[in-house]
C-alpha positions as a printed NumPy array, in Angstrom:
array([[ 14.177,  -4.108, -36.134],
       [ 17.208,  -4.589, -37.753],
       [ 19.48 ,  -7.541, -35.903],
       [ 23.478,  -6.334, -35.203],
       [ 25.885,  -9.177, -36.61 ],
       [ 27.074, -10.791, -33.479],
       [ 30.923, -10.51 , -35.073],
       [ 29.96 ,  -6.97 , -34.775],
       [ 29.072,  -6.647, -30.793],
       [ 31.145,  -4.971, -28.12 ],
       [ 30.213,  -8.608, -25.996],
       [ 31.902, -10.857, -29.113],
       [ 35.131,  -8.878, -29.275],
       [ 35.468,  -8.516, -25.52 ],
       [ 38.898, -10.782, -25.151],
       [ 38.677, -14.029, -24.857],
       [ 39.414, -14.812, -21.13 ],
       [ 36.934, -11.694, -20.478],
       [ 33.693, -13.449, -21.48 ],
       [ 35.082, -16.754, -20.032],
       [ 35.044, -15.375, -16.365],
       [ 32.501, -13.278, -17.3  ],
       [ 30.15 , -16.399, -18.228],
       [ 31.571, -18.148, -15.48 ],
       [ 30.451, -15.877, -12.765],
       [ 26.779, -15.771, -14.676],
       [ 26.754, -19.57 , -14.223],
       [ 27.444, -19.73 , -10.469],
       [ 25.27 , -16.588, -10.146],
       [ 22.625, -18.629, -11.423],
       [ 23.523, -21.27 ,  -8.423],
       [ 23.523, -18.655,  -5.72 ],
       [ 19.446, -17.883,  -5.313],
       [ 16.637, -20.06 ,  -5.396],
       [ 13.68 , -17.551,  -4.559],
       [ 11.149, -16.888,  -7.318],
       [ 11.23 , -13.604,  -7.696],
       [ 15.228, -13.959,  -8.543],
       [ 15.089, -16.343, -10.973],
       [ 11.867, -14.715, -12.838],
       [ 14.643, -11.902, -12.832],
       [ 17.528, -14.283, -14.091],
       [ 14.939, -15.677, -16.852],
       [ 13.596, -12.183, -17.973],
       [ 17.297, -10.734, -18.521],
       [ 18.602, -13.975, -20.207],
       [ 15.727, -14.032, -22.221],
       [ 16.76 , -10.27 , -23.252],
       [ 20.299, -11.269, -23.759],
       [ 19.38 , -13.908, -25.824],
       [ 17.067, -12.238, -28.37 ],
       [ 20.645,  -9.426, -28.775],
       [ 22.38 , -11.514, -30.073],
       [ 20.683, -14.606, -31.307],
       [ 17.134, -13.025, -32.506],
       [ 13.891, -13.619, -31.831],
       [ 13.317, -16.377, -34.38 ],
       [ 15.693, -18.441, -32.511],
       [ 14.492, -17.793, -29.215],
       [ 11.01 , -18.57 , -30.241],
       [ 12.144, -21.98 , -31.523],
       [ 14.039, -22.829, -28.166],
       [ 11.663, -21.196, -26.272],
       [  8.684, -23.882, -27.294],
       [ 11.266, -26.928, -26.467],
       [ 12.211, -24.874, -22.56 ],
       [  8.392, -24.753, -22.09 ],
       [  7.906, -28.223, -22.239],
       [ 11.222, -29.024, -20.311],
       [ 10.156, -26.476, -17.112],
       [  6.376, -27.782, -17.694],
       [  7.985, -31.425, -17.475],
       [ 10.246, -30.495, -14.358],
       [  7.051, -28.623, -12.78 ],
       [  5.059, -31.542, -13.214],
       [  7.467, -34.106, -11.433],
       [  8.327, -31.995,  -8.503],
       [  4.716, -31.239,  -7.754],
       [  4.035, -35.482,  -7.995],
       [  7.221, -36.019,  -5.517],
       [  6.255, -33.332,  -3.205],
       [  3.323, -33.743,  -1.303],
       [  4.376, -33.016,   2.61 ],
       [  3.686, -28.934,   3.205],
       [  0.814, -26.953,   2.918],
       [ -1.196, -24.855,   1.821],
       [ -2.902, -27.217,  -0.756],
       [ -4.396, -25.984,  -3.951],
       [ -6.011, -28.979,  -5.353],
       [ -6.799, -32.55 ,  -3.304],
       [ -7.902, -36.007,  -5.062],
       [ -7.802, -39.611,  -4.037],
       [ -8.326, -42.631,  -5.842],
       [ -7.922, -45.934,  -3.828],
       [ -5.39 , -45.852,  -1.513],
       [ -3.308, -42.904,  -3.362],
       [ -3.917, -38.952,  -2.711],
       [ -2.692, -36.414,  -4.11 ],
       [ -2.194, -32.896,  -3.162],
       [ -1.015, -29.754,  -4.946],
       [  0.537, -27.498,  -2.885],
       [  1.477, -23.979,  -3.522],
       [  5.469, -24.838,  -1.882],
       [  5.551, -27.573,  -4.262],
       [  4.387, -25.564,  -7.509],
       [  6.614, -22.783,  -6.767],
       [  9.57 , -24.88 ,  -5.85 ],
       [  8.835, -26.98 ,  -9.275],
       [  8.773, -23.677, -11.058],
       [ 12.205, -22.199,  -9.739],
       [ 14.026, -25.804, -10.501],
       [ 12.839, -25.486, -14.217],
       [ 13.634, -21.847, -14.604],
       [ 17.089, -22.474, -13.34 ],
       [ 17.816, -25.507, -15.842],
       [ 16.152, -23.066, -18.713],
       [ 18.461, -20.202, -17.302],
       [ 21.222, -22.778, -17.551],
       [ 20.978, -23.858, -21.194],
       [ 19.941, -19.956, -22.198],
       [ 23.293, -19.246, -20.959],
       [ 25.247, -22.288, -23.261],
       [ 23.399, -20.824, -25.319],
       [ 24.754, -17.547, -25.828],
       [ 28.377, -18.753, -24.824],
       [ 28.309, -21.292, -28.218],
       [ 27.579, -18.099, -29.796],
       [ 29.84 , -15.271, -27.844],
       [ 32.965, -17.986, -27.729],
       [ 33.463, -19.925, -30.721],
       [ 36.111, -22.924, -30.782],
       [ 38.939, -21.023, -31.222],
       [ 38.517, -18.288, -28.636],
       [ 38.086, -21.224, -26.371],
       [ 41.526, -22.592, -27.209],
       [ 43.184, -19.282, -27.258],
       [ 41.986, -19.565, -23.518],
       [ 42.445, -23.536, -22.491],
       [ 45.897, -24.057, -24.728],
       [ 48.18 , -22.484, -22.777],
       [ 47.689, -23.986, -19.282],
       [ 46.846, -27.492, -20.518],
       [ 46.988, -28.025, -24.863],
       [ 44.987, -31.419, -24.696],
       [ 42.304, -29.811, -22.83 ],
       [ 42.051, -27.292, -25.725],
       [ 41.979, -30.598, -27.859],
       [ 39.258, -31.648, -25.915],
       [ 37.531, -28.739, -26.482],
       [ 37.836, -28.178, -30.648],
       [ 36.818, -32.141, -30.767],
       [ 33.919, -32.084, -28.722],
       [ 32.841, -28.616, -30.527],
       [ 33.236, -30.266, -33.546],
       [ 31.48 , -33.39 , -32.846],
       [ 27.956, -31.413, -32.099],
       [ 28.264, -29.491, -34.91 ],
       [ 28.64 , -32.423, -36.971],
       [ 26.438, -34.67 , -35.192],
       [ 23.473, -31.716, -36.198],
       [ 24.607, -31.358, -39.286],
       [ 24.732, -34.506, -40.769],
       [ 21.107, -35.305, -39.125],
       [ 20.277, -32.385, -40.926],
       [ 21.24 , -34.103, -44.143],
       [ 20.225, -38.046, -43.451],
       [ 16.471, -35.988, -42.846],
       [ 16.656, -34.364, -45.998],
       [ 17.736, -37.417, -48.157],
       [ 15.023, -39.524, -46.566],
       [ 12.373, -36.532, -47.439],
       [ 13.715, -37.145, -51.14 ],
       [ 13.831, -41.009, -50.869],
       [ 10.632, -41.286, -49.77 ],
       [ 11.828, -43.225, -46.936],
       [ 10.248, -42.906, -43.186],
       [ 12.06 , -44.243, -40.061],
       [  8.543, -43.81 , -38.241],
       [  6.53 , -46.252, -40.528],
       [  6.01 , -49.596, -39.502],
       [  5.13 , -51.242, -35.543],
       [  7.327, -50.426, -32.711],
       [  9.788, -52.725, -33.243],
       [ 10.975, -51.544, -37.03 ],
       [ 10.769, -48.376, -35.917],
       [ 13.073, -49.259, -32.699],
       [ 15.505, -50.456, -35.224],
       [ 15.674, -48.017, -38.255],
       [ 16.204, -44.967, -35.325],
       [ 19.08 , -47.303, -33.913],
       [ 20.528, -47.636, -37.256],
       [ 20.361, -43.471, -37.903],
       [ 21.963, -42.979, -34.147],
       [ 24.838, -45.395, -35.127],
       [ 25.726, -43.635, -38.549],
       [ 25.48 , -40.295, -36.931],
       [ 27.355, -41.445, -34.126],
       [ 30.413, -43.295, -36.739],
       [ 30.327, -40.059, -38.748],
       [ 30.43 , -37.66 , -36.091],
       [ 33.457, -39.601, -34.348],
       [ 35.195, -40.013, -37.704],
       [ 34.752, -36.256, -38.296],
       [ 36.697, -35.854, -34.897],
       [ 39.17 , -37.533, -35.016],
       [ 40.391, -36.244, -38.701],
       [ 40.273, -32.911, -37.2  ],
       [ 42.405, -33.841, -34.127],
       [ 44.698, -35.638, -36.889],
       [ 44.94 , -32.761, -38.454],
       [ 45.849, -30.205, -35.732],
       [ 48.452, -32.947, -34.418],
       [ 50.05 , -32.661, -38.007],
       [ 49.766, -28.759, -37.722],
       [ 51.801, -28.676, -34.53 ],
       [ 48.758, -28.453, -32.123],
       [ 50.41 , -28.113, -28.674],
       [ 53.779, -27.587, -30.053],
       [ 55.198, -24.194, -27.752],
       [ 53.922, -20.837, -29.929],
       [ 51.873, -22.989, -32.531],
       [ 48.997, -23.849, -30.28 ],
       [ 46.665, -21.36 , -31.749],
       [ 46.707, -18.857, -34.258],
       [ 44.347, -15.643, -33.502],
       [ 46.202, -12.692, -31.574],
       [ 43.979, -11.401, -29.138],
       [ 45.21 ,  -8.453, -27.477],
       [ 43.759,  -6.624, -24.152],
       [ 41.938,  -3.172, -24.808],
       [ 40.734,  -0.534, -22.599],
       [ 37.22 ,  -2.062, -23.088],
       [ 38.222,  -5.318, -21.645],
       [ 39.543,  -4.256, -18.337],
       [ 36.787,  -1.945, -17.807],
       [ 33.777,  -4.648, -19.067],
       [ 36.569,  -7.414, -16.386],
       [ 36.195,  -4.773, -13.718],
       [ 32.467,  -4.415, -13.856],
       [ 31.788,  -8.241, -13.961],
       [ 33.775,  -8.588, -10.8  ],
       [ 32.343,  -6.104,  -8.581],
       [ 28.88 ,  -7.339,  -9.944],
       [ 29.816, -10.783,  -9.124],
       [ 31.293,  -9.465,  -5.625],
       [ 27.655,  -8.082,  -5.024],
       [ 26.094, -11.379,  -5.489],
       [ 28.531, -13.152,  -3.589],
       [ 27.874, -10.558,  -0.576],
       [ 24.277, -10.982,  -0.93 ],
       [ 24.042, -14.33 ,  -1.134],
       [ 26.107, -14.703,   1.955],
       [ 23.613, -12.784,   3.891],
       [ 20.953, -15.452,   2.701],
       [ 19.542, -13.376,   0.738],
       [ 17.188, -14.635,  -2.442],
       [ 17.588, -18.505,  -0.748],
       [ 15.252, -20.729,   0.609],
       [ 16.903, -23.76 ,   2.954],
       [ 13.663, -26.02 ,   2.465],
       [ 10.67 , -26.475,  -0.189],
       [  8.529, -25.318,   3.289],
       [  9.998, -21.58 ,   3.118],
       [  9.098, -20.878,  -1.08 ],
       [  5.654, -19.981,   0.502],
       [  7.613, -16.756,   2.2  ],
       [  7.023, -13.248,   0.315],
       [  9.803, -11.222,  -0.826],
       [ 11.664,  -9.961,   1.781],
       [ 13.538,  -6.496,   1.923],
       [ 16.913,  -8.49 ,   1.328],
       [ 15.552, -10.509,  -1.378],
       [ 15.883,  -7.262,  -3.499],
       [ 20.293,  -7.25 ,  -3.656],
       [ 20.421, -10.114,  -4.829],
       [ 17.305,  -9.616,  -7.561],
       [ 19.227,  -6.294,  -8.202],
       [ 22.794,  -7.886,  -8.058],
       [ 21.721, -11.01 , -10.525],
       [ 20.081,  -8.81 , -13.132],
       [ 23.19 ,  -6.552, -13.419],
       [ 25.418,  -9.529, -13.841],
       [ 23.136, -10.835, -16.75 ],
       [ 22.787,  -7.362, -18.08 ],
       [ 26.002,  -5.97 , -18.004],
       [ 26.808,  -7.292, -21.715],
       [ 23.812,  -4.973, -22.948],
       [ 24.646,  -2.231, -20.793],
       [ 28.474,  -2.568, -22.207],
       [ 27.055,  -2.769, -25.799],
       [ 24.768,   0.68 , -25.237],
       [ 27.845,   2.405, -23.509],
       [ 30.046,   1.196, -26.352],
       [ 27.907,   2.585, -28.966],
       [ 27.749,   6.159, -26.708],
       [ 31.633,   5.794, -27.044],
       [ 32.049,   5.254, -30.873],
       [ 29.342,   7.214, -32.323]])
């Protein structure tokens, strides 16, 4: 299938303060439940989201490195957690037992979904909001936060970048920072961190050099894209917010939360469902927008 151009998506020319609430109240919607079923839901629509507008090369390649980080997260909480039952799996060796218990595998589970949910989410904000959408938003309450912003942008860009290129000129120099005992090895990736680290700063502060000589905070020459409020921006603005008012109802009715790793061996309860149904439309109102959108212009 062919893959839209993200510049090309009702979700990337949405205004810019749009998609900033809008991926705010994803983010603390994210926060609000803690019940399995709800963040299964969270992970499935994210994942959807994600493979929109980034493709499904690039979720496959960031899916392998989440695997190993909820795995990881799994792993720990079920080694920490040993108090409630039911227990899956007993062994002891000397004076040490340990139990796997179904509260601490699901509770393990839910705390690595939500960290993978988190970074899916950065994810597609790096993409939706590129640096200068985010100062068109930040400049005009506070300029040096906008600063901020560009620099630190800027600095993982670079930083990526230019380990992109040290890799490739060692490939082509024959040279291998993982040769040698632990020691050498210790050293040459100390020495690759510092010159990434000097050329990544340098690269950040020309560019915040630069902006100051280009009037960067200066009244009217903060930033230089005109983005202008459309029909499609209140309506996508209204949407998010009465989704998000959903999730805020349902969450103060406890639903899709669990006070205590003891209670994530409860079933789904009847209202468990508003906030599975109120999280998924939050996270799938962008493709929902885009298929209304294309109803609209075609």
């Amino acid at each position: 299938m062919h893959k839209l151009p993200i510049r090309m998506t009702f979700f990337y020319q949405l205004h810019p303060v749009v998609s900033v609430v809008y991926f705010f109240e994803a983010i603390v919607g994210l926060l609000l439940f803690n019940h399995l079923a709800v963040a299964l839901t969270g992970f499935v629509g994210l994942l959807l989201v994600c493979i929109f507008y980034k493709g499904v090369a690039v979720v496959f390649r960031q899916f392998k490195w989440y695997l190993s980080l909820l795995l990881m997260i799994a792993f720990f909480n079920v080694l920490l957690n040993q108090r409630f039952g039911p227990v899956l799996y007993q062994v002891s060796l000397a004076n040490f037992t340990f139990k796997l218990t179904v509260p601490a595998l699901i509770y393990g589970i839910v705390m690595g979904l939500m960290l993978v949910e988190m970074l899916m989410v950065f994810g597609v904000l790096n993409a939706i909001l590129p640096a200068p959408k985010l100062v068109a938003v930040f400049s005009p309450i506070t300029p040096k936060f906008g600063l901020l912003v560009v620099i630190s942008l800027n600095l993982v860009k670079t930083f990526i970048q230019t380990l992109g290129d040290l890799s490739m000129l060692q490939q082509t120099r024959n040279i291998n920072v993982s040769a040698g005992g632990f020691m050498r090895r210790i050293k040459s990736g100390g020495r690759l961190l510092r010159i990434l680290l000097e050329d990544s700063l340098a690269s950040g502060m020309e560019t915040a050099r630069l902006m100051d000589a280009r009037g960067f905070g200066v009244e009217k020459r903060t930033h230089y894209a005109a983005y202008h409020w459309h029909t499609g921006d209140w309506a996508f603005l209204a949407a998010s917010v009465v989704s998000f008012a959903g999730m805020a109802t349902s969450r103060l009715q406890s639903a899709g939360w669990s006070g205590s790793v003891r209670q994530f061996t409860q079933g789904f309860m009847g209202q468990d469902f508003y906030a599975l149904a109120s999280l998924g439309l939050v996270l799938l109102l962008p493709l929902l927008a885009e298929g209304v959108y294309r109803a609209w212009t075609n």
